[in-house]
Coordinates of C-alpha atoms and ligand atoms in Angstrom, one line a residue:
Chain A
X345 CA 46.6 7.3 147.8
X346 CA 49.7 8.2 145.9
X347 CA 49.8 10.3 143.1
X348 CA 51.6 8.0 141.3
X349 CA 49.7 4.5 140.7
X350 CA 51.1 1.2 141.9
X351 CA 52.2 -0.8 138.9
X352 CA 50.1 -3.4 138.6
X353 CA 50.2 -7.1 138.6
X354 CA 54.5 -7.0 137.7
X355 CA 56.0 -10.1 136.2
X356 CA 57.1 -13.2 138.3
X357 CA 58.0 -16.7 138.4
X358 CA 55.6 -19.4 139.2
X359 CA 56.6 -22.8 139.3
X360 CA 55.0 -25.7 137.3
X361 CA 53.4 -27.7 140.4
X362 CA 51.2 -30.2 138.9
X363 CA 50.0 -31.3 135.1
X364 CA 46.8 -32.6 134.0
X365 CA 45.7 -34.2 130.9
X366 CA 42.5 -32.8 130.5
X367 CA 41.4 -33.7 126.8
X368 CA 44.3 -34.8 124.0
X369 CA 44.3 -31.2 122.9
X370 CA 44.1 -29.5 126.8
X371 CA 46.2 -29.7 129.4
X372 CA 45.8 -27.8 132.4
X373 CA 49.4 -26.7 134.5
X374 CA 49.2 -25.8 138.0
X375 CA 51.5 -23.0 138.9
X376 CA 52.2 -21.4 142.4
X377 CA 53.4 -17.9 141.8
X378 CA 56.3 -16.7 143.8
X379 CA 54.1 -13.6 145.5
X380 CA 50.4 -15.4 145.5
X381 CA 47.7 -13.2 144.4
X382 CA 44.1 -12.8 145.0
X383 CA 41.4 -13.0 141.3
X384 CA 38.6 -12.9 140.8
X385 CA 36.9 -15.3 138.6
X386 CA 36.9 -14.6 135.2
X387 CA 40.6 -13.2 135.1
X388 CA 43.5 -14.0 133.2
X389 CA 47.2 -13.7 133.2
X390 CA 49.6 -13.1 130.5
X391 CA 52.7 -15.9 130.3
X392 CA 55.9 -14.9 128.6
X393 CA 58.6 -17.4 127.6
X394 CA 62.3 -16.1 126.7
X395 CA 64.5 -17.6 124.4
X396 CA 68.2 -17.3 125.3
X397 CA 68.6 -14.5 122.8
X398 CA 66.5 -12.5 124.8
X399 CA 63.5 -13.2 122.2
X400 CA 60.5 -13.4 123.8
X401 CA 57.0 -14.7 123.3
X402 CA 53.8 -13.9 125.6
X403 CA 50.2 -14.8 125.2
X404 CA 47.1 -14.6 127.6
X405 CA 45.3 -17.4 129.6
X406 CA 42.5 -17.1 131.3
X407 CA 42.4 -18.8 135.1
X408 CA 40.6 -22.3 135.4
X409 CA 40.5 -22.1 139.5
X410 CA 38.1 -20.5 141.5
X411 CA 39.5 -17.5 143.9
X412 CA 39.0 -19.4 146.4
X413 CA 41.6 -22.1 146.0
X414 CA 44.4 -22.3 147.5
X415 CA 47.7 -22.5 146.4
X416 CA 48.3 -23.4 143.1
X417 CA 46.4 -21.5 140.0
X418 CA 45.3 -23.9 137.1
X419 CA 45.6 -23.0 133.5
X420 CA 43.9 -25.3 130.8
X421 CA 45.9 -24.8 127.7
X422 CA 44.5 -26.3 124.1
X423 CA 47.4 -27.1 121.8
X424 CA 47.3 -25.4 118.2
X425 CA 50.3 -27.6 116.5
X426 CA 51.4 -24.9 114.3
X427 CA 51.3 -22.3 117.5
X428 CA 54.4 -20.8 119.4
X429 CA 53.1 -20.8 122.9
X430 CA 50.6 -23.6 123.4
X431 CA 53.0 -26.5 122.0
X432 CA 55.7 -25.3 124.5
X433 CA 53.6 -26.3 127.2
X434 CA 52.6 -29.4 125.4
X435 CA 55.5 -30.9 124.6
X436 CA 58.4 -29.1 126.9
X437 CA 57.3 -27.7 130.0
X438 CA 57.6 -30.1 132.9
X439 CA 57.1 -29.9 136.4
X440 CA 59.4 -28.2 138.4
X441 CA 59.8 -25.4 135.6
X442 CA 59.8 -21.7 136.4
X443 CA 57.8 -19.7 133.9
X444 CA 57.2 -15.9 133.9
X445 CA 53.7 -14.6 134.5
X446 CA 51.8 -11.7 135.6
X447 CA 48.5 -11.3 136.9
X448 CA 45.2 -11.3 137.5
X449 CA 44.4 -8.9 134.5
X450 CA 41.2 -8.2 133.3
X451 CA 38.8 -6.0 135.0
X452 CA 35.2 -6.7 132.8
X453 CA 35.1 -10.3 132.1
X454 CA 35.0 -11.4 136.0
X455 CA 32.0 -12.4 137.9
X456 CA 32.6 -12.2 142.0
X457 CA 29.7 -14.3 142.7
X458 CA 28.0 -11.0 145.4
X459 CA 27.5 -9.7 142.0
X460 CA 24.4 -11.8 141.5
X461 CA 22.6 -13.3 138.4
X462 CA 20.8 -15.2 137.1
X463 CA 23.9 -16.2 134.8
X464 CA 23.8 -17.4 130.9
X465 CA 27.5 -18.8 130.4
X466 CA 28.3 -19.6 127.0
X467 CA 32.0 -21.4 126.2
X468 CA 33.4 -23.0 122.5
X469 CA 36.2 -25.1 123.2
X470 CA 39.0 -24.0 125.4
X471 CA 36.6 -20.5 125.9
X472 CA 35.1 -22.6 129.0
X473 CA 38.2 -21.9 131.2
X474 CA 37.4 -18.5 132.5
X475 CA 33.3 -19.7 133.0
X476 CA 34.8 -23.0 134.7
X477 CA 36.3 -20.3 137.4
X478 CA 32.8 -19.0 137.9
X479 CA 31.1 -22.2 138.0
X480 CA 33.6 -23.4 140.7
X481 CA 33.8 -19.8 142.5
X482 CA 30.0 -20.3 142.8
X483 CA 30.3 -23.7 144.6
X484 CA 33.1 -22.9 146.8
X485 CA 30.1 -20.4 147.9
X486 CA 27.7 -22.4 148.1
X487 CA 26.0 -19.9 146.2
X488 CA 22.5 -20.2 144.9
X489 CA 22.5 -17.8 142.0
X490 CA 20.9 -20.5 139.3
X491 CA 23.8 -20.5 136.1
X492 CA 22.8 -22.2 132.8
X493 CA 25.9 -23.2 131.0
X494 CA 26.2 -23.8 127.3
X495 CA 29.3 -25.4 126.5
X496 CA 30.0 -26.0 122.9
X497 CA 32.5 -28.8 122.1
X498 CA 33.3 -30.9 118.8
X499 CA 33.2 -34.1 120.3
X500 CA 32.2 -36.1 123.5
X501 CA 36.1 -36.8 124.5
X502 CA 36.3 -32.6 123.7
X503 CA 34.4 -31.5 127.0
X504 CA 37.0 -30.2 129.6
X505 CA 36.5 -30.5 132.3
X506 CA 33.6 -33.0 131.7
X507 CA 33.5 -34.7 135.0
X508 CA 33.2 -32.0 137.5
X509 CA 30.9 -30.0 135.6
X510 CA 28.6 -32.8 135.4
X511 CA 29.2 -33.6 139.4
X512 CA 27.8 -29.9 139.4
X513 CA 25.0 -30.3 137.7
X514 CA 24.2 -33.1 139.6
X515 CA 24.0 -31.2 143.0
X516 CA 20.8 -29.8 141.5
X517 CA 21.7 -26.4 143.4
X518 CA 21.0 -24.2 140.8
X519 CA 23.5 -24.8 137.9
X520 CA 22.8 -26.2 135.2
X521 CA 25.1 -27.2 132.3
X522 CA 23.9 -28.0 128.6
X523 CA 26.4 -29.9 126.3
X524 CA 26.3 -29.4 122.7
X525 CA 29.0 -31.1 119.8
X526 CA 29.0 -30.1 116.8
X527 CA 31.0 -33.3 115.6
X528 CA 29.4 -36.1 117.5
X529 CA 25.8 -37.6 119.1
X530 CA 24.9 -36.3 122.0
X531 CA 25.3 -38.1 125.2
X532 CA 22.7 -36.5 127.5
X533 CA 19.2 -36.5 127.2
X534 CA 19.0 -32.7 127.0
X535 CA 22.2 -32.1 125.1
X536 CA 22.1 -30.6 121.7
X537 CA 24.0 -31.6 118.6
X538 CA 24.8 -28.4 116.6
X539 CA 26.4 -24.7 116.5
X540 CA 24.5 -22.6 119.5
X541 CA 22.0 -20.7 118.0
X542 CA 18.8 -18.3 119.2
X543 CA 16.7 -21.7 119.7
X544 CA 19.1 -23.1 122.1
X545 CA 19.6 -20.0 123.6
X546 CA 16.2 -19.1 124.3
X547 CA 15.5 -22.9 125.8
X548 CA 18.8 -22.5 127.9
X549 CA 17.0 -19.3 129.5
X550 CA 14.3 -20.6 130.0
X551 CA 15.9 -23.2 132.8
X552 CA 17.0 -20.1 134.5
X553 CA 13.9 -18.9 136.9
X554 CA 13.8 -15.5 135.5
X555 CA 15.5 -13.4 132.7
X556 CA 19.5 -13.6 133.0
X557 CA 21.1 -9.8 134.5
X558 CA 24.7 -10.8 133.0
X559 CA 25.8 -13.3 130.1
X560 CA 29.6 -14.1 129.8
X561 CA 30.8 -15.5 126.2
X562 CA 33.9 -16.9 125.7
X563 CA 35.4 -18.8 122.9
X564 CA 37.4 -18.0 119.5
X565 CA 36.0 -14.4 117.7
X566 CA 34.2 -16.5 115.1
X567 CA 32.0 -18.5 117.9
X568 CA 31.7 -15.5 120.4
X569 CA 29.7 -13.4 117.6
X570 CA 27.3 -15.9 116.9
X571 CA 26.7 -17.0 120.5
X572 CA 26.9 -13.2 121.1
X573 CA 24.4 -12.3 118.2
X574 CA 22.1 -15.1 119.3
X575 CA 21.8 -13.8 123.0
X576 CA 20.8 -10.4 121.2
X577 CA 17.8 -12.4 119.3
X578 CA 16.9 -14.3 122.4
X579 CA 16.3 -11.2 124.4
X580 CA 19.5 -10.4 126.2
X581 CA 20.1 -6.7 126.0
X582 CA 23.6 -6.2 124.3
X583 CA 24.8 -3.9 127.2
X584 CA 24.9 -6.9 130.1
X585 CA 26.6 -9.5 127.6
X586 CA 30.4 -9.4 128.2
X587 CA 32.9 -11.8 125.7
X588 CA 36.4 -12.1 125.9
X589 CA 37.5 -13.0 122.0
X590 CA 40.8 -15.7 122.4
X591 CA 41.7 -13.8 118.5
X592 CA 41.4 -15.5 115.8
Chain B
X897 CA 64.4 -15.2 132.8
X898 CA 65.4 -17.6 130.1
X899 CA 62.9 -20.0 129.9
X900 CA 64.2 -24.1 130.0
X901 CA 63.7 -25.6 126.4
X902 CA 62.6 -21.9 124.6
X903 CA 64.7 -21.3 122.1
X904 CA 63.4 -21.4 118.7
X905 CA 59.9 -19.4 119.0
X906 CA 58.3 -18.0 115.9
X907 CA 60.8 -15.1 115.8
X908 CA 59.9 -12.2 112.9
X909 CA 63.1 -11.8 110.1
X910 CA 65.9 -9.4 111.6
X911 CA 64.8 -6.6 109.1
X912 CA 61.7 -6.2 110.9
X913 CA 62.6 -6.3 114.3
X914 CA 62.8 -2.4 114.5
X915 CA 59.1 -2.5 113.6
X916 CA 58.0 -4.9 116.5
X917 CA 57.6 -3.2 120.2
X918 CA 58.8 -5.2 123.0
X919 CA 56.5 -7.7 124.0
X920 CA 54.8 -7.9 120.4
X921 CA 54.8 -10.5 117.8
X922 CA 54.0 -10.1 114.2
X923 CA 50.4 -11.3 113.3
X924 CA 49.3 -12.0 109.5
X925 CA 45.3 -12.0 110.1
X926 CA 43.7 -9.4 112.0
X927 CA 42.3 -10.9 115.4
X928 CA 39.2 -9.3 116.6
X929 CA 39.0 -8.0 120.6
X930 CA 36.1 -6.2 122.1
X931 CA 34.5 -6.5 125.4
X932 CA 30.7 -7.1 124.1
X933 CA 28.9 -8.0 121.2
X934 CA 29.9 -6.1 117.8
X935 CA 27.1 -3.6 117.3
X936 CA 25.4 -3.5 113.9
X937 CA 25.1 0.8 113.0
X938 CA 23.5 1.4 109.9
X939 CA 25.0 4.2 108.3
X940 CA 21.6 6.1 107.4
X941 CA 21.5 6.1 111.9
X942 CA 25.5 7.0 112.1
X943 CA 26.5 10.3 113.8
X944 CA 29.3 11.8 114.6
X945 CA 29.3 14.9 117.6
X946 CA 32.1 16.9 118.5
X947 CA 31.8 17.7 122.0
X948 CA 33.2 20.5 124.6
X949 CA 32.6 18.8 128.1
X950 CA 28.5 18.2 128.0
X951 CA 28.4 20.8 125.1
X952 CA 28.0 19.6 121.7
X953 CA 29.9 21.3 119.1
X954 CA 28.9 20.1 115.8
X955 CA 27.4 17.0 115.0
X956 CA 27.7 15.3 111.3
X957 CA 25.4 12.4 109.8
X958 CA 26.7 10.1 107.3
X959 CA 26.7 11.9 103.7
X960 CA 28.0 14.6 105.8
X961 CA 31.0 13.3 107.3
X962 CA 32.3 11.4 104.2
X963 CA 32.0 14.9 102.7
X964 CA 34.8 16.2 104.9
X965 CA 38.7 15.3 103.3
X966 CA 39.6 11.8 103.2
X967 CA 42.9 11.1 103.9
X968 CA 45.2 7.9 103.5
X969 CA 47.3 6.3 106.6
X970 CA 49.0 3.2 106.3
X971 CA 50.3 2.0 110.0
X972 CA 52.1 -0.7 111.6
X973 CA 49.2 -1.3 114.4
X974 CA 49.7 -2.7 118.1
X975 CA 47.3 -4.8 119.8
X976 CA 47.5 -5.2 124.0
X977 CA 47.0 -9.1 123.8
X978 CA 50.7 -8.9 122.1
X979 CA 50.0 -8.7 118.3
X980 CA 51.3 -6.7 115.8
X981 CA 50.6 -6.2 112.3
X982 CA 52.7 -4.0 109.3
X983 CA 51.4 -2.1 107.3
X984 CA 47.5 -1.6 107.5
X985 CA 46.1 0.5 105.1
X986 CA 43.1 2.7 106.4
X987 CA 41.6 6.1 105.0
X988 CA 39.1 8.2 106.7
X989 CA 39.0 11.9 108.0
X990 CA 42.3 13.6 109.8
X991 CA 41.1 14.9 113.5
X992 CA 43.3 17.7 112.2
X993 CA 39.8 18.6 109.3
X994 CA 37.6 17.3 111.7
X995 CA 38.6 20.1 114.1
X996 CA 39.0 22.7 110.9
X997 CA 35.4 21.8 110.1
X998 CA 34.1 22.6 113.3
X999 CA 36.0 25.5 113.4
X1000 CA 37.3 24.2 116.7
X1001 CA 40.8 25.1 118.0
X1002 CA 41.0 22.2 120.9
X1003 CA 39.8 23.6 123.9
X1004 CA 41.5 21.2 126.7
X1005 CA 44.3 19.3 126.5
X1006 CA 42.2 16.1 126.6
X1007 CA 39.7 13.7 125.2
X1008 CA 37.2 10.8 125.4
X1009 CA 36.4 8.8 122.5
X1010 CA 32.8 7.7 122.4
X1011 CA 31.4 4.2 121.1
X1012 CA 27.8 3.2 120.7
X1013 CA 28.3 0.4 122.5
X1014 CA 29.0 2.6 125.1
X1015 CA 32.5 1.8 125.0
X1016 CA 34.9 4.9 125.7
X1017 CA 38.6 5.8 125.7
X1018 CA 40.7 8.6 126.4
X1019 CA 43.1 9.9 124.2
X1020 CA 45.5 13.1 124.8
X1021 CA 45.0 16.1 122.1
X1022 CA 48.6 15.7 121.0
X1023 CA 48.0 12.3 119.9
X1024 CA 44.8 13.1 117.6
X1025 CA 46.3 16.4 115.9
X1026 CA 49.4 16.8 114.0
X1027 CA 48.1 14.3 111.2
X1028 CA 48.8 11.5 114.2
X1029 CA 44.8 10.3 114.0
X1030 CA 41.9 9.8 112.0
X1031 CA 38.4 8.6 112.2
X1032 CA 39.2 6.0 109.9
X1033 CA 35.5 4.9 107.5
X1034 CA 37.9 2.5 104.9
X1035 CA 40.3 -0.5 105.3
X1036 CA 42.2 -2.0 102.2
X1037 CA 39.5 0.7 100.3
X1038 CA 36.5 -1.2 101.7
X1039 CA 33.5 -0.7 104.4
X1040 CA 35.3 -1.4 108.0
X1041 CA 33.6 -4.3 108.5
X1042 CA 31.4 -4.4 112.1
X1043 CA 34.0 -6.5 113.6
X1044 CA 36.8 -4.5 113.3
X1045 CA 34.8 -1.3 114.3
X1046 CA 32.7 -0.3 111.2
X1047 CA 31.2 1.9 109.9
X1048 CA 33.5 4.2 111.3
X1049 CA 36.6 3.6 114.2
X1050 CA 38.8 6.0 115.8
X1051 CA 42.4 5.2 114.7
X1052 CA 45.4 5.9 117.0
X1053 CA 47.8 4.0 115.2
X1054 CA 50.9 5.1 117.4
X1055 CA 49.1 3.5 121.0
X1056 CA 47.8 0.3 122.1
X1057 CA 44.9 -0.8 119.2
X1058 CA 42.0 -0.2 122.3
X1059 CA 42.8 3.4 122.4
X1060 CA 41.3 3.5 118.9
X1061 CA 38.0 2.7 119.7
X1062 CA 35.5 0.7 117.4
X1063 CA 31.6 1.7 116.5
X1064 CA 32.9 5.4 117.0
X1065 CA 30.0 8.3 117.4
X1066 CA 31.7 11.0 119.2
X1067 CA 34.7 13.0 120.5
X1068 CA 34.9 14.8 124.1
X1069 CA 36.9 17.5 125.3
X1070 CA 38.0 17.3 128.8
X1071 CA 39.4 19.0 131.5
X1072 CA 41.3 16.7 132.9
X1073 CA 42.6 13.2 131.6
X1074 CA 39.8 10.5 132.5
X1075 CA 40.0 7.1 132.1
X1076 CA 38.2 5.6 129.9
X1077 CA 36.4 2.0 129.8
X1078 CA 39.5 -0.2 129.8
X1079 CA 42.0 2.3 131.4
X1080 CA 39.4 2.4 134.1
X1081 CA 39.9 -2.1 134.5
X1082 CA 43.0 -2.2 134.7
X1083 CA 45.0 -1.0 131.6
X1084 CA 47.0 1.6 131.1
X1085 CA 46.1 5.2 130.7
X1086 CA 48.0 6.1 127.8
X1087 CA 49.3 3.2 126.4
X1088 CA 52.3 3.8 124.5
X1089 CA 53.4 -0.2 123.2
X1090 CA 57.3 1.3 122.5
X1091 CA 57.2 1.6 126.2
X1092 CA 55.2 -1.3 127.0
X1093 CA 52.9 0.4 128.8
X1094 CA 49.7 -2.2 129.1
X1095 CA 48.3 -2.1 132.7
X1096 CA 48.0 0.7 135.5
X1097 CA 50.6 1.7 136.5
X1098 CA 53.2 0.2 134.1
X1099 CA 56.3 3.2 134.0
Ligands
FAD593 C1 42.1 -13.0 127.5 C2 42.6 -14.3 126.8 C3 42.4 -15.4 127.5 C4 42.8 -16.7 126.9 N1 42.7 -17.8 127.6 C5 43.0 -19.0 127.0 C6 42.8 -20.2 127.7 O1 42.4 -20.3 128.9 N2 43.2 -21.4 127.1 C7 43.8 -21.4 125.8 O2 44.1 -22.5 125.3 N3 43.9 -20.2 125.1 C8 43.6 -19.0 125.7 N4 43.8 -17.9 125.0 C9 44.5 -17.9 123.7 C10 46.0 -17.9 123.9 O3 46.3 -16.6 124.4 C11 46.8 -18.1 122.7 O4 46.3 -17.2 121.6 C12 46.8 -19.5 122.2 O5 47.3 -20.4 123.2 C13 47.6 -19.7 120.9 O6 48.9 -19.3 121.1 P1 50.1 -20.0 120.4 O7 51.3 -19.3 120.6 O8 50.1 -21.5 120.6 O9 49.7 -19.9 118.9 P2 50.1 -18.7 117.9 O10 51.5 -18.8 117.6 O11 49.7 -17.4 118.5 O12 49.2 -19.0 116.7 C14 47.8 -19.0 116.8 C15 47.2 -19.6 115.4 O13 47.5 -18.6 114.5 C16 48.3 -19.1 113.5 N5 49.5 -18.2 113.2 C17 49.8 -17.1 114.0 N6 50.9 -16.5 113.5 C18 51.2 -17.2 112.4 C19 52.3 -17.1 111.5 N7 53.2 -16.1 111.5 N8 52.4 -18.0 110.5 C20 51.5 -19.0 110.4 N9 50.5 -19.2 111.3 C21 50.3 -18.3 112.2 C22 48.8 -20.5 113.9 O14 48.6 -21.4 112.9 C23 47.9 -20.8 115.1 O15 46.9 -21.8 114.7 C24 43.4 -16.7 125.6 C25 43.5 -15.4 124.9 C26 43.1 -14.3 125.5 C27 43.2 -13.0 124.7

């Protein structure tokens, strides 16, 4: 070992590869970095965009694709119209762009799937993108560690990544997703229409064949501490609940 | 790298500039960041220890520790995520009367911040004395609120905002310089934001 440590993750360029439409506020870009590097799932990288001034803006994203895709890494960006960062991608970045990033970051917030479970996931809005990593890291595995999912959406037409996550639920392997809006009927049978809370926490557990070792939470401050606080009440122990906070 | 059609961002006035380390931008609210849930401490189970390696120095309960000085610090503060905010206004006890309390000239060089959450984070001893750090009890004259670390946080103002660690109980001299719970997954040991030093390794 050196005495001196490596540093880590230095900024590169990654090229815009592919675009996708996910909801009308997320779109995910695909970017292939210019030295590929192994996550794990659950990580992020931090984007920077430079003005020709030399101003420069960075923020965080969390990685939508599971470790073991290869090629391009997906990020699923939500627009805030009066942001700095997410309408750039919105409404200027195109294909074919280069755009600084460095990564994977984050060493607490990951879940390599030898870790083990049972899981409790629990994403508001665009806080599903690092638990989407999971989900799909666990399936590249064929791994049977049974995952209950509560994602938390405003409406219907709000649930990224809608589709595949239902396609996973359907291989009745061991995941399990539970949808609830907060603006809108429910869809599914079992889906909820409300804020998470202890009640829909405890029922989500109870799907899972015994207690959960680890929950993730992820989502805006405000949601993370009442899913966070409703774990607590439902019998999770605070120390094996981990949250990443997106700020405000 | 410029970056094709970034030109405008959300750039702070000039004046201010001199106030924003590289990499930052200037945030009005006060975002919250902590790697679990925010621990509700009730002040009547509070403590504070002082600590020499496994050797507890002194330890003070509530009433005790908002008997020692209180002091007034208002600090431009850097978050990791890339925020930074002017001018926030905090008062608590100096290290500096912590130490006087206890009677304590600092033993090591080093420390470890304690949480009680668990959390931890280590902090040189040049960058707690010299009126550079506080265990800060107030912000804008009220309560901290749990949230933002309450009742009482470490504050570090002059490093990255995870070196002053939230849900504070305890200060540890060490020997040597030992990471702490983030500098330990991948961010920097010291963590100086005029230097932009956020990850291992960074120069
Ligand atoms: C670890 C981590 C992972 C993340 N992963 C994701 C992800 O996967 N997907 C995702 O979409 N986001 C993610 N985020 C959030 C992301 O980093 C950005 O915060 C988000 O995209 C908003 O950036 P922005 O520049 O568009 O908005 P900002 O310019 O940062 O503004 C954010 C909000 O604050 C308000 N605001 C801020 N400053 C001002 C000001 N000066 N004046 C007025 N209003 C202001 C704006 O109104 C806006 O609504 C993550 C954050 C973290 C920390």
């Amino acid at each position: 070992m050196s005495a001196v440590a490596a540093v880590q993750s230095p900024w590169q360029t990654a090229g815009i590869v592919r675009i996708e439409k996910r909801t009308p506020r997320v779109t995910s870009f695909f970017f292939r970095p210019s030295r590929p590097f192994a996550y794990r799932a659950g990580q992020h990288v931090d984007v920077r965009l430079t003005a020709p001034d030399g101003y420069q803006a960075r923020r965080s994203y969390s990685i939508a694709s599971a470790p073991e895709t290869v090629g391009a890494i997906e990020l699923a960006i939500e627009k805030l119209d009066d942001g700095e960062v997410s309408p750039f991608f919105h409404e200027v970045a195109a294909i074919g762009d280069e755009i600084e990033l460095r990564g994977p970051l984050g060493g607490h917030f990951v879940w390599p799937e030898d870790v083990g479970g049972p899981l409790v996931l629990v994403g508001g809005g665009s806080g599903v993108v690092p638990l989407m990593s999971m989900a799909r890291h666990r399936a590249a595995r064929n791994s049977t560690v049974p995952v209950v999912l509560v994602f938390s959406a405003r409406i219907w037409d709000e649930v990224i990544f809608r589709d595949e996550l239902i396609a996973l639920d359907d291989r009745r392997d061991g995941f399990d997703l539970v949808l609830t809006l907060t603006r809108e009927a429910a869809r599914r049978p079992a889906d909820y229409v409300r804020r998470v809370d202890v009640a829909m926490m405890a029922q989500a557990m109870a799907r899972l064949p015994e207690p959960p070792g680890l929950a993730f939470v992820c989502g805006s401050n405000a949601f993370v501490s009442v899913a966070a606080q409703a774990l607590i009440d439902a019998g999770v122990a605070a120390g094996n609940i981990r949250t990443e906070r997106y700020g405000v | 790298m410029v970056t094709r059609g970034f030109s405008s961002g959300r750039r702070p006035p000039t004046d201010d500039d001199a106030r924003i380390p590289p990499g930052q931008y200037l945030e009005q609210g006060f975002p919250v960041l902590s790697a679990g849930p925010t621990p509700r401490v009730r002040t009547e189970d509070w403590s504070f220890t002082l600590k020499h390696g496994p050797r507890p120095i002194k330890k003070w309960n509530w009433a005790e520790f908002n008997a020692l000085p209180l002091t007034k610090m208002t600090r431009d503060i850097h978050c990791v995520t890339a925020w930074t905010k002017f001018d926030t206004p905090w008062q608590g006890v100096l290290v500096d009367d912590i130490l006087a309390d206890a009677g304590l000239e600092p033993p090591t060089g080093f420390t470890l911040a304690h949480a009680f959450d668990g959390y931890t984070t280590n902090v040189p001893v040049k960058d707690l004395t010299g009126g550079k750090a506080m265990v800060a009890l107030l912000y804008e004259g009220e309560p901290i609120a749990p949230d933002h670390g309450g009742p009482a946080r470490l504050l570090v103002p002059h490093l990255y905002f995870w070196k002053s660690a939230k849900w504070l109980n305890g200060l540890q001299f060490t020997t040597r310089d030992e990471p702490g719970f983030w500098e330990l997954r991948g961010y920097h040991i010291y963590g100086d934001p005029w230097r932009e030093q956020r990850y291992t390794g960074d120069p």
